């Protein structure tokens, strides 16, 4: 990484990050800063960064990440699809990023799981946005549509065995937000590094979610599962391109509704996979978490 005057969105300078990605698996690079004194961003509503990738850098994603609070707890924005050969503004909703009155680290990461690339990307203009600076948005009424309720079986969902924290999945009647059934995901996490487990389904025919604005899932972690995060992920389009929601802090001993903004998740008219992952980087845990009520939320006409 180095300071550069090769590209900029404003002024003459930016950060240049050199990457080398194989295109055969998800790989990423990133930059960050730890300010001498923690930032208090409680008066702001968003933080954004401009990211440039060259024309050959197709299927690239970026996200903003932070570490907040006494435990320097990680949180990140949803992945943003980058436009090759152009600057893309990546925006994070601060309400989803933890203790924003105590921000110890902020950074940007950029990567791809399908494009081989060796070259430079550029990052510029990290900016805070306040609610007063945003256009007022009228609340939109939505009609929830149940996708998966897990009332009689796992409905085709399987465990993501590429995440080492997951140890098993089964249909369960131990916990539910509605009805009597849910998915039970068994986890074993060391608490010494970020570890996660997840579940997903590949529907026989790709979903067209173009009329909806969000998708949500209810996630339960027991009381001892502190500092746990969850996110919804999808794979969309012909290339099954990965995208995920921002991390959501889970409330121990309660159900938490995790909601993903579909406008940030790629080609939502062609959704080949949807899943939920759960993890922690600081809490040792061996036990079960539960997932229920995957809902599609369609604006009411």
PDB file of C-alpha atoms in Angstrom:
ATOM      1  CA  UNK A   1       0.000   0.000   0.000  1.00  0.00           C
ATOM      2  CA  UNK A   2       1.202   3.525  -0.693  1.00  0.00           C
ATOM      3  CA  UNK A   3       0.068   7.092  -1.128  1.00  0.00           C
ATOM      4  CA  UNK A   4      -0.575   7.818  -4.795  1.00  0.00           C
ATOM      5  CA  UNK A   5      -1.413  10.683  -7.111  1.00  0.00           C
ATOM      6  CA  UNK A   6      -2.373   8.298  -9.934  1.00  0.00           C
ATOM      7  CA  UNK A   7      -6.104   8.476  -9.158  1.00  0.00           C
ATOM      8  CA  UNK A   8      -8.409  10.532  -6.933  1.00  0.00           C
ATOM      9  CA  UNK A   9     -12.091  11.347  -6.591  1.00  0.00           C
ATOM     10  CA  UNK A  10     -11.351  14.770  -5.138  1.00  0.00           C
ATOM     11  CA  UNK A  11      -8.067  16.614  -4.988  1.00  0.00           C
ATOM     12  CA  UNK A  12      -4.976  14.795  -6.226  1.00  0.00           C
ATOM     13  CA  UNK A  13      -4.211  11.968  -3.787  1.00  0.00           C
ATOM     14  CA  UNK A  14      -5.541   8.574  -2.708  1.00  0.00           C
ATOM     15  CA  UNK A  15      -4.404   5.255  -1.227  1.00  0.00           C
ATOM     16  CA  UNK A  16      -3.115   2.683  -3.711  1.00  0.00           C
ATOM     17  CA  UNK A  17      -3.553  -0.944  -2.639  1.00  0.00           C
ATOM     18  CA  UNK A  18      -1.718  -3.583  -4.683  1.00  0.00           C
ATOM     19  CA  UNK A  19      -3.546  -6.916  -4.979  1.00  0.00           C
ATOM     20  CA  UNK A  20      -2.750 -10.363  -6.338  1.00  0.00           C
ATOM     21  CA  UNK A  21      -5.791 -12.647  -6.508  1.00  0.00           C
ATOM     22  CA  UNK A  22      -5.951 -16.130  -8.024  1.00  0.00           C
ATOM     23  CA  UNK A  23      -9.619 -16.109  -9.052  1.00  0.00           C
ATOM     24  CA  UNK A  24     -10.024 -19.689  -7.794  1.00  0.00           C
ATOM     25  CA  UNK A  25     -11.287 -18.884  -4.272  1.00  0.00           C
ATOM     26  CA  UNK A  26     -12.325 -15.862  -2.269  1.00  0.00           C
ATOM     27  CA  UNK A  27      -9.258 -13.659  -1.661  1.00  0.00           C
ATOM     28  CA  UNK A  28      -9.051 -10.094  -0.435  1.00  0.00           C
ATOM     29  CA  UNK A  29      -6.814  -7.277   0.655  1.00  0.00           C
ATOM     30  CA  UNK A  30      -7.492  -4.320   2.882  1.00  0.00           C
ATOM     31  CA  UNK A  31      -6.315  -1.149   4.553  1.00  0.00           C
ATOM     32  CA  UNK A  32      -7.146   0.312   7.949  1.00  0.00           C
ATOM     33  CA  UNK A  33      -6.246   2.941  10.506  1.00  0.00           C
ATOM     34  CA  UNK A  34      -6.230   2.894  14.313  1.00  0.00           C
ATOM     35  CA  UNK A  35      -6.684   6.548  15.350  1.00  0.00           C
ATOM     36  CA  UNK A  36      -4.693   7.684  18.428  1.00  0.00           C
ATOM     37  CA  UNK A  37      -7.994   8.525  20.121  1.00  0.00           C
ATOM     38  CA  UNK A  38     -11.161   6.552  19.431  1.00  0.00           C
ATOM     39  CA  UNK A  39     -13.657   8.271  17.159  1.00  0.00           C
ATOM     40  CA  UNK A  40     -17.096   9.247  18.436  1.00  0.00           C
ATOM     41  CA  UNK A  41     -19.400   8.869  15.448  1.00  0.00           C
ATOM     42  CA  UNK A  42     -22.644   8.941  17.415  1.00  0.00           C
ATOM     43  CA  UNK A  43     -23.816  12.117  15.652  1.00  0.00           C
ATOM     44  CA  UNK A  44     -23.456  10.513  12.208  1.00  0.00           C
ATOM     45  CA  UNK A  45     -25.597   7.968  10.407  1.00  0.00           C
ATOM     46  CA  UNK A  46     -23.244   6.636   7.717  1.00  0.00           C
ATOM     47  CA  UNK A  47     -19.583   6.323   6.813  1.00  0.00           C
ATOM     48  CA  UNK A  48     -18.526   5.967   3.190  1.00  0.00           C
ATOM     49  CA  UNK A  49     -15.433   5.419   1.061  1.00  0.00           C
ATOM     50  CA  UNK A  50     -14.763   5.751  -2.659  1.00  0.00           C
ATOM     51  CA  UNK A  51     -13.141   2.673  -4.240  1.00  0.00           C
ATOM     52  CA  UNK A  52     -11.745   2.367  -7.768  1.00  0.00           C
ATOM     53  CA  UNK A  53     -10.995  -0.905  -9.541  1.00  0.00           C
ATOM     54  CA  UNK A  54      -9.720  -1.063 -13.140  1.00  0.00           C
ATOM     55  CA  UNK A  55     -11.795  -2.311 -16.059  1.00  0.00           C
ATOM     56  CA  UNK A  56     -10.439  -5.864 -15.880  1.00  0.00           C
ATOM     57  CA  UNK A  57     -11.399  -6.208 -12.187  1.00  0.00           C
ATOM     58  CA  UNK A  58     -14.837  -7.741 -12.707  1.00  0.00           C
ATOM     59  CA  UNK A  59     -16.885  -9.340  -9.918  1.00  0.00           C
ATOM     60  CA  UNK A  60     -15.096  -7.374  -7.203  1.00  0.00           C
ATOM     61  CA  UNK A  61     -16.703  -6.557  -3.849  1.00  0.00           C
ATOM     62  CA  UNK A  62     -15.765  -4.063  -1.140  1.00  0.00           C
ATOM     63  CA  UNK A  63     -16.880  -3.389   2.403  1.00  0.00           C
ATOM     64  CA  UNK A  64     -16.123  -0.991   5.229  1.00  0.00           C
ATOM     65  CA  UNK A  65     -15.196  -2.513   8.577  1.00  0.00           C
ATOM     66  CA  UNK A  66     -14.741  -1.136  12.083  1.00  0.00           C
ATOM     67  CA  UNK A  67     -13.677  -2.281  15.537  1.00  0.00           C
ATOM     68  CA  UNK A  68     -15.605  -0.651  18.361  1.00  0.00           C
ATOM     69  CA  UNK A  69     -16.003  -0.633  22.118  1.00  0.00           C
ATOM     70  CA  UNK A  70     -13.715  -1.855  24.873  1.00  0.00           C
ATOM     71  CA  UNK A  71     -13.363  -5.258  23.214  1.00  0.00           C
ATOM     72  CA  UNK A  72     -12.553  -3.773  19.783  1.00  0.00           C
ATOM     73  CA  UNK A  73     -15.500  -5.759  18.420  1.00  0.00           C
ATOM     74  CA  UNK A  74     -15.466  -6.293  14.653  1.00  0.00           C
ATOM     75  CA  UNK A  75     -18.391  -5.249  12.460  1.00  0.00           C
ATOM     76  CA  UNK A  76     -18.645  -4.648   8.738  1.00  0.00           C
ATOM     77  CA  UNK A  77     -20.968  -3.230   6.131  1.00  0.00           C
ATOM     78  CA  UNK A  78     -22.696  -5.309   3.509  1.00  0.00           C
ATOM     79  CA  UNK A  79     -20.553  -6.151   0.503  1.00  0.00           C
ATOM     80  CA  UNK A  80     -20.872  -3.574  -2.276  1.00  0.00           C
ATOM     81  CA  UNK A  81     -20.455  -4.583  -5.916  1.00  0.00           C
ATOM     82  CA  UNK A  82     -17.721  -2.473  -7.531  1.00  0.00           C
ATOM     83  CA  UNK A  83     -18.129  -1.111 -11.063  1.00  0.00           C
ATOM     84  CA  UNK A  84     -15.047  -1.956 -13.165  1.00  0.00           C
ATOM     85  CA  UNK A  85     -13.234   1.095 -14.509  1.00  0.00           C
ATOM     86  CA  UNK A  86     -15.144   3.513 -12.275  1.00  0.00           C
ATOM     87  CA  UNK A  87     -15.186   4.869  -8.745  1.00  0.00           C
ATOM     88  CA  UNK A  88     -17.844   3.284  -6.514  1.00  0.00           C
ATOM     89  CA  UNK A  89     -18.993   4.838  -3.239  1.00  0.00           C
ATOM     90  CA  UNK A  90     -19.283   2.149  -0.563  1.00  0.00           C
ATOM     91  CA  UNK A  91     -21.576   3.226   2.294  1.00  0.00           C
ATOM     92  CA  UNK A  92     -22.004   1.663   5.736  1.00  0.00           C
ATOM     93  CA  UNK A  93     -25.029   2.209   7.963  1.00  0.00           C
ATOM     94  CA  UNK A  94     -23.505   3.083  11.333  1.00  0.00           C
ATOM     95  CA  UNK A  95     -26.542   1.770  13.201  1.00  0.00           C
ATOM     96  CA  UNK A  96     -25.377  -1.754  12.267  1.00  0.00           C
ATOM     97  CA  UNK A  97     -21.716  -1.322  13.241  1.00  0.00           C
ATOM     98  CA  UNK A  98     -21.676  -1.609  17.020  1.00  0.00           C
ATOM     99  CA  UNK A  99     -20.577   1.017  19.553  1.00  0.00           C
ATOM    100  CA  UNK A 100     -20.061   3.888  17.139  1.00  0.00           C
ATOM    101  CA  UNK A 101     -19.347   6.338  19.953  1.00  0.00           C
ATOM    102  CA  UNK A 102     -16.121   4.375  20.520  1.00  0.00           C
ATOM    103  CA  UNK A 103     -14.527   3.495  17.155  1.00  0.00           C
ATOM    104  CA  UNK A 104     -10.953   2.213  17.517  1.00  0.00           C
ATOM    105  CA  UNK A 105     -10.372   1.090  13.946  1.00  0.00           C
ATOM    106  CA  UNK A 106     -11.838   1.728  10.508  1.00  0.00           C
ATOM    107  CA  UNK A 107     -10.848   0.111   7.249  1.00  0.00           C
ATOM    108  CA  UNK A 108     -11.813  -0.962   3.747  1.00  0.00           C
ATOM    109  CA  UNK A 109     -11.355  -4.388   2.209  1.00  0.00           C
ATOM    110  CA  UNK A 110     -11.588  -5.361  -1.462  1.00  0.00           C
ATOM    111  CA  UNK A 111     -11.683  -8.810  -3.014  1.00  0.00           C
ATOM    112  CA  UNK A 112     -13.051 -11.305  -5.504  1.00  0.00           C
ATOM    113  CA  UNK A 113     -13.771 -15.007  -5.549  1.00  0.00           C
ATOM    114  CA  UNK A 114     -13.861 -15.475  -9.309  1.00  0.00           C
ATOM    115  CA  UNK A 115     -11.533 -13.025 -11.088  1.00  0.00           C
ATOM    116  CA  UNK A 116      -7.764 -13.495 -11.366  1.00  0.00           C
ATOM    117  CA  UNK A 117      -6.167 -10.084 -10.932  1.00  0.00           C
ATOM    118  CA  UNK A 118      -2.752  -8.594 -10.261  1.00  0.00           C
ATOM    119  CA  UNK A 119      -2.732  -4.831 -10.063  1.00  0.00           C
ATOM    120  CA  UNK A 120      -3.767  -1.784  -8.096  1.00  0.00           C
ATOM    121  CA  UNK A 121      -7.022  -0.518  -6.640  1.00  0.00           C
ATOM    122  CA  UNK A 122      -7.539   2.921  -5.115  1.00  0.00           C
ATOM    123  CA  UNK A 123      -9.346   4.179  -2.014  1.00  0.00           C
ATOM    124  CA  UNK A 124     -10.260   7.805  -1.355  1.00  0.00           C
ATOM    125  CA  UNK A 125     -12.562  10.096   0.598  1.00  0.00           C
ATOM    126  CA  UNK A 126     -13.553   8.366   3.820  1.00  0.00           C
ATOM    127  CA  UNK A 127     -16.501  10.522   4.884  1.00  0.00           C
ATOM    128  CA  UNK A 128     -19.155  10.638   7.589  1.00  0.00           C
ATOM    129  CA  UNK A 129     -22.752  11.422   6.692  1.00  0.00           C
ATOM    130  CA  UNK A 130     -25.357  12.750   9.091  1.00  0.00           C
ATOM    131  CA  UNK A 131     -29.073  12.132   9.033  1.00  0.00           C
ATOM    132  CA  UNK A 132     -29.610  15.827   8.351  1.00  0.00           C
ATOM    133  CA  UNK A 133     -27.558  15.538   5.158  1.00  0.00           C
ATOM    134  CA  UNK A 134     -29.671  12.708   3.774  1.00  0.00           C
ATOM    135  CA  UNK A 135     -32.946  13.092   1.962  1.00  0.00           C
ATOM    136  CA  UNK A 136     -35.882  12.187   4.148  1.00  0.00           C
ATOM    137  CA  UNK A 137     -37.094   8.705   3.290  1.00  0.00           C
ATOM    138  CA  UNK A 138     -40.736   7.883   3.872  1.00  0.00           C
ATOM    139  CA  UNK A 139     -41.264   4.633   5.728  1.00  0.00           C
ATOM    140  CA  UNK A 140     -42.320   1.908   3.335  1.00  0.00           C
ATOM    141  CA  UNK A 141     -44.971  -0.570   4.397  1.00  0.00           C
ATOM    142  CA  UNK A 142     -44.103  -4.133   3.466  1.00  0.00           C
ATOM    143  CA  UNK A 143     -45.926  -7.418   3.152  1.00  0.00           C
ATOM    144  CA  UNK A 144     -43.845 -10.281   4.557  1.00  0.00           C
ATOM    145  CA  UNK A 145     -43.804 -13.498   2.528  1.00  0.00           C
ATOM    146  CA  UNK A 146     -42.616 -16.664   4.263  1.00  0.00           C
ATOM    147  CA  UNK A 147     -39.875 -18.448   2.336  1.00  0.00           C
ATOM    148  CA  UNK A 148     -38.874 -21.067   4.907  1.00  0.00           C
ATOM    149  CA  UNK A 149     -40.597 -21.774   8.233  1.00  0.00           C
ATOM    150  CA  UNK A 150     -39.066 -25.192   9.022  1.00  0.00           C
ATOM    151  CA  UNK A 151     -42.322 -26.545  10.414  1.00  0.00           C
ATOM    152  CA  UNK A 152     -41.829 -30.187   9.406  1.00  0.00           C
ATOM    153  CA  UNK A 153     -38.240 -30.625   8.185  1.00  0.00           C
ATOM    154  CA  UNK A 154     -35.074 -28.773   7.110  1.00  0.00           C
ATOM    155  CA  UNK A 155     -36.658 -27.912   3.715  1.00  0.00           C
ATOM    156  CA  UNK A 156     -33.476 -28.683   1.771  1.00  0.00           C
ATOM    157  CA  UNK A 157     -31.114 -26.566   3.863  1.00  0.00           C
ATOM    158  CA  UNK A 158     -27.634 -27.962   4.522  1.00  0.00           C
ATOM    159  CA  UNK A 159     -24.611 -26.978   6.573  1.00  0.00           C
ATOM    160  CA  UNK A 160     -21.826 -24.933   4.967  1.00  0.00           C
ATOM    161  CA  UNK A 161     -19.002 -27.405   5.606  1.00  0.00           C
ATOM    162  CA  UNK A 162     -16.349 -24.953   4.385  1.00  0.00           C
ATOM    163  CA  UNK A 163     -16.665 -23.043   7.696  1.00  0.00           C
ATOM    164  CA  UNK A 164     -14.938 -25.028  10.421  1.00  0.00           C
ATOM    165  CA  UNK A 165     -17.137 -23.799  13.272  1.00  0.00           C
ATOM    166  CA  UNK A 166     -20.204 -25.685  12.076  1.00  0.00           C
ATOM    167  CA  UNK A 167     -20.536 -29.238  13.407  1.00  0.00           C
ATOM    168  CA  UNK A 168     -24.012 -30.303  12.334  1.00  0.00           C
ATOM    169  CA  UNK A 169     -27.486 -29.235  11.290  1.00  0.00           C
ATOM    170  CA  UNK A 170     -30.901 -30.748  11.905  1.00  0.00           C
ATOM    171  CA  UNK A 171     -34.571 -29.901  12.029  1.00  0.00           C
ATOM    172  CA  UNK A 172     -35.587 -29.157  15.616  1.00  0.00           C
ATOM    173  CA  UNK A 173     -38.637 -28.463  17.727  1.00  0.00           C
ATOM    174  CA  UNK A 174     -36.526 -27.191  20.641  1.00  0.00           C
ATOM    175  CA  UNK A 175     -36.990 -23.523  19.679  1.00  0.00           C
ATOM    176  CA  UNK A 176     -39.101 -21.508  17.240  1.00  0.00           C
ATOM    177  CA  UNK A 177     -40.203 -17.932  16.688  1.00  0.00           C
ATOM    178  CA  UNK A 178     -43.456 -19.032  15.070  1.00  0.00           C
ATOM    179  CA  UNK A 179     -44.983 -22.467  14.957  1.00  0.00           C
ATOM    180  CA  UNK A 180     -42.974 -25.321  16.438  1.00  0.00           C
ATOM    181  CA  UNK A 181     -39.956 -25.927  14.176  1.00  0.00           C
ATOM    182  CA  UNK A 182     -36.621 -24.354  13.270  1.00  0.00           C
ATOM    183  CA  UNK A 183     -33.126 -25.230  12.057  1.00  0.00           C
ATOM    184  CA  UNK A 184     -30.628 -26.198  14.754  1.00  0.00           C
ATOM    185  CA  UNK A 185     -26.978 -25.481  13.915  1.00  0.00           C
ATOM    186  CA  UNK A 186     -24.359 -27.003  16.217  1.00  0.00           C
ATOM    187  CA  UNK A 187     -21.231 -24.870  16.655  1.00  0.00           C
ATOM    188  CA  UNK A 188     -17.827 -25.304  18.264  1.00  0.00           C
ATOM    189  CA  UNK A 189     -15.840 -22.060  18.501  1.00  0.00           C
ATOM    190  CA  UNK A 190     -12.521 -21.553  20.283  1.00  0.00           C
ATOM    191  CA  UNK A 191     -12.927 -17.866  21.154  1.00  0.00           C
ATOM    192  CA  UNK A 192      -9.302 -17.194  20.156  1.00  0.00           C
ATOM    193  CA  UNK A 193      -9.928 -16.130  16.538  1.00  0.00           C
ATOM    194  CA  UNK A 194     -12.850 -15.436  14.259  1.00  0.00           C
ATOM    195  CA  UNK A 195     -14.732 -18.696  13.615  1.00  0.00           C
ATOM    196  CA  UNK A 196     -18.155 -19.298  12.134  1.00  0.00           C
ATOM    197  CA  UNK A 197     -20.688 -21.803  10.943  1.00  0.00           C
ATOM    198  CA  UNK A 198     -23.510 -21.479   8.484  1.00  0.00           C
ATOM    199  CA  UNK A 199     -26.459 -23.008   6.677  1.00  0.00           C
ATOM    200  CA  UNK A 200     -27.774 -22.486   3.168  1.00  0.00           C
ATOM    201  CA  UNK A 201     -30.138 -23.704   0.484  1.00  0.00           C
ATOM    202  CA  UNK A 202     -29.797 -23.832  -3.313  1.00  0.00           C
ATOM    203  CA  UNK A 203     -33.389 -23.703  -4.631  1.00  0.00           C
ATOM    204  CA  UNK A 204     -34.136 -25.892  -7.684  1.00  0.00           C
ATOM    205  CA  UNK A 205     -35.048 -22.744  -9.625  1.00  0.00           C
ATOM    206  CA  UNK A 206     -33.376 -19.405  -8.956  1.00  0.00           C
ATOM    207  CA  UNK A 207     -35.470 -16.930  -6.994  1.00  0.00           C
ATOM    208  CA  UNK A 208     -36.576 -13.640  -8.523  1.00  0.00           C
ATOM    209  CA  UNK A 209     -36.664 -11.192  -5.629  1.00  0.00           C
ATOM    210  CA  UNK A 210     -36.780  -8.054  -7.770  1.00  0.00           C
ATOM    211  CA  UNK A 211     -40.128  -6.940  -6.303  1.00  0.00           C
ATOM    212  CA  UNK A 212     -38.860  -7.107  -2.700  1.00  0.00           C
ATOM    213  CA  UNK A 213     -36.646  -4.743  -0.731  1.00  0.00           C
ATOM    214  CA  UNK A 214     -35.357  -6.916   2.130  1.00  0.00           C
ATOM    215  CA  UNK A 215     -34.941 -10.517   3.226  1.00  0.00           C
ATOM    216  CA  UNK A 216     -34.766 -11.441   6.903  1.00  0.00           C
ATOM    217  CA  UNK A 217     -34.138 -14.388   9.212  1.00  0.00           C
ATOM    218  CA  UNK A 218     -34.599 -14.919  12.950  1.00  0.00           C
ATOM    219  CA  UNK A 219     -31.518 -16.190  14.808  1.00  0.00           C
ATOM    220  CA  UNK A 220     -31.349 -17.409  18.410  1.00  0.00           C
ATOM    221  CA  UNK A 221     -28.166 -17.796  20.441  1.00  0.00           C
ATOM    222  CA  UNK A 222     -28.176 -18.915  24.102  1.00  0.00           C
ATOM    223  CA  UNK A 223     -27.334 -16.626  27.008  1.00  0.00           C
ATOM    224  CA  UNK A 224     -23.684 -17.667  27.146  1.00  0.00           C
ATOM    225  CA  UNK A 225     -23.132 -16.832  23.446  1.00  0.00           C
ATOM    226  CA  UNK A 226     -21.935 -13.254  23.909  1.00  0.00           C
ATOM    227  CA  UNK A 227     -20.294 -11.184  21.153  1.00  0.00           C
ATOM    228  CA  UNK A 228     -21.903 -13.241  18.384  1.00  0.00           C
ATOM    229  CA  UNK A 229     -22.593 -11.840  14.912  1.00  0.00           C
ATOM    230  CA  UNK A 230     -24.807 -13.092  12.093  1.00  0.00           C
ATOM    231  CA  UNK A 231     -25.337 -12.189   8.466  1.00  0.00           C
ATOM    232  CA  UNK A 232     -27.430 -13.278   5.507  1.00  0.00           C
ATOM    233  CA  UNK A 233     -25.569 -14.213   2.333  1.00  0.00           C
ATOM    234  CA  UNK A 234     -26.612 -14.925  -1.239  1.00  0.00           C
ATOM    235  CA  UNK A 235     -25.102 -16.039  -4.525  1.00  0.00           C
ATOM    236  CA  UNK A 236     -26.631 -14.371  -7.564  1.00  0.00           C
ATOM    237  CA  UNK A 237     -26.369 -14.135 -11.325  1.00  0.00           C
ATOM    238  CA  UNK A 238     -24.833 -16.475 -13.870  1.00  0.00           C
ATOM    239  CA  UNK A 239     -21.540 -16.591 -11.932  1.00  0.00           C
ATOM    240  CA  UNK A 240     -23.209 -17.241  -8.561  1.00  0.00           C
ATOM    241  CA  UNK A 241     -21.544 -14.096  -7.224  1.00  0.00           C
ATOM    242  CA  UNK A 242     -21.313 -13.903  -3.434  1.00  0.00           C
ATOM    243  CA  UNK A 243     -22.771 -10.976  -1.489  1.00  0.00           C
ATOM    244  CA  UNK A 244     -23.712 -10.614   2.158  1.00  0.00           C
ATOM    245  CA  UNK A 245     -25.531  -8.309   4.519  1.00  0.00           C
ATOM    246  CA  UNK A 246     -23.811  -6.301   7.197  1.00  0.00           C
ATOM    247  CA  UNK A 247     -22.977  -8.210  10.373  1.00  0.00           C
ATOM    248  CA  UNK A 248     -25.704  -7.980  13.012  1.00  0.00           C
ATOM    249  CA  UNK A 249     -24.951  -8.225  16.729  1.00  0.00           C
ATOM    250  CA  UNK A 250     -27.009 -11.037  18.263  1.00  0.00           C
ATOM    251  CA  UNK A 251     -28.678 -10.623  21.662  1.00  0.00           C
ATOM    252  CA  UNK A 252     -27.727 -13.527  23.954  1.00  0.00           C
ATOM    253  CA  UNK A 253     -30.698 -15.544  25.166  1.00  0.00           C
ATOM    254  CA  UNK A 254     -33.103 -13.961  22.676  1.00  0.00           C
ATOM    255  CA  UNK A 255     -34.203 -14.173  19.057  1.00  0.00           C
ATOM    256  CA  UNK A 256     -32.692 -11.472  16.814  1.00  0.00           C
ATOM    257  CA  UNK A 257     -34.105 -10.607  13.390  1.00  0.00           C
ATOM    258  CA  UNK A 258     -31.277 -10.213  10.860  1.00  0.00           C
ATOM    259  CA  UNK A 259     -32.328  -8.140   7.834  1.00  0.00           C
ATOM    260  CA  UNK A 260     -30.524  -7.738   4.509  1.00  0.00           C
ATOM    261  CA  UNK A 261     -31.090  -4.840   2.126  1.00  0.00           C
ATOM    262  CA  UNK A 262     -31.543  -6.539  -1.243  1.00  0.00           C
ATOM    263  CA  UNK A 263     -30.319  -3.481  -3.140  1.00  0.00           C
ATOM    264  CA  UNK A 264     -26.825  -4.315  -1.820  1.00  0.00           C
ATOM    265  CA  UNK A 265     -26.875  -8.018  -2.711  1.00  0.00           C
ATOM    266  CA  UNK A 266     -26.259  -8.168  -6.455  1.00  0.00           C
ATOM    267  CA  UNK A 267     -28.563  -9.601  -9.131  1.00  0.00           C
ATOM    268  CA  UNK A 268     -31.580 -10.234  -6.931  1.00  0.00           C
ATOM    269  CA  UNK A 269     -33.719 -11.266  -9.904  1.00  0.00           C
ATOM    270  CA  UNK A 270     -31.483 -14.359 -10.132  1.00  0.00           C
ATOM    271  CA  UNK A 271     -30.774 -15.723  -6.631  1.00  0.00           C
ATOM    272  CA  UNK A 272     -29.216 -19.205  -6.721  1.00  0.00           C
ATOM    273  CA  UNK A 273     -28.338 -19.538  -3.040  1.00  0.00           C
ATOM    274  CA  UNK A 274     -29.357 -17.985   0.259  1.00  0.00           C
ATOM    275  CA  UNK A 275     -27.912 -18.701   3.668  1.00  0.00           C
ATOM    276  CA  UNK A 276     -27.200 -17.514   7.188  1.00  0.00           C
ATOM    277  CA  UNK A 277     -23.878 -17.599   8.996  1.00  0.00           C
ATOM    278  CA  UNK A 278     -23.187 -17.129  12.699  1.00  0.00           C
ATOM    279  CA  UNK A 279     -19.875 -16.672  14.482  1.00  0.00           C
ATOM    280  CA  UNK A 280     -17.705 -15.007  17.087  1.00  0.00           C
ATOM    281  CA  UNK A 281     -14.089 -13.963  17.373  1.00  0.00           C
ATOM    282  CA  UNK A 282     -13.917 -13.692  21.144  1.00  0.00           C
ATOM    283  CA  UNK A 283     -16.295 -16.160  22.844  1.00  0.00           C
ATOM    284  CA  UNK A 284     -15.537 -19.861  23.317  1.00  0.00           C
ATOM    285  CA  UNK A 285     -18.754 -21.775  22.703  1.00  0.00           C
ATOM    286  CA  UNK A 286     -19.874 -25.332  22.082  1.00  0.00           C
ATOM    287  CA  UNK A 287     -23.600 -25.692  21.624  1.00  0.00           C
ATOM    288  CA  UNK A 288     -26.575 -24.996  19.406  1.00  0.00           C
ATOM    289  CA  UNK A 289     -27.994 -21.908  17.729  1.00  0.00           C
ATOM    290  CA  UNK A 290     -31.338 -21.752  15.937  1.00  0.00           C
ATOM    291  CA  UNK A 291     -32.532 -20.189  12.677  1.00  0.00           C
ATOM    292  CA  UNK A 292     -36.184 -19.661  11.767  1.00  0.00           C
ATOM    293  CA  UNK A 293     -38.581 -17.687   9.576  1.00  0.00           C
ATOM    294  CA  UNK A 294     -36.706 -16.678   6.463  1.00  0.00           C
ATOM    295  CA  UNK A 295     -38.960 -13.916   5.145  1.00  0.00           C
ATOM    296  CA  UNK A 296     -39.086 -11.883   1.945  1.00  0.00           C
ATOM    297  CA  UNK A 297     -40.423  -8.379   2.540  1.00  0.00           C
ATOM    298  CA  UNK A 298     -42.259  -6.883  -0.433  1.00  0.00           C
ATOM    299  CA  UNK A 299     -43.361  -3.211  -0.449  1.00  0.00           C
ATOM    300  CA  UNK A 300     -47.121  -2.873  -0.214  1.00  0.00           C
ATOM    301  CA  UNK A 301     -48.610  -1.233  -3.289  1.00  0.00           C
TER     302      UNK A 301
END
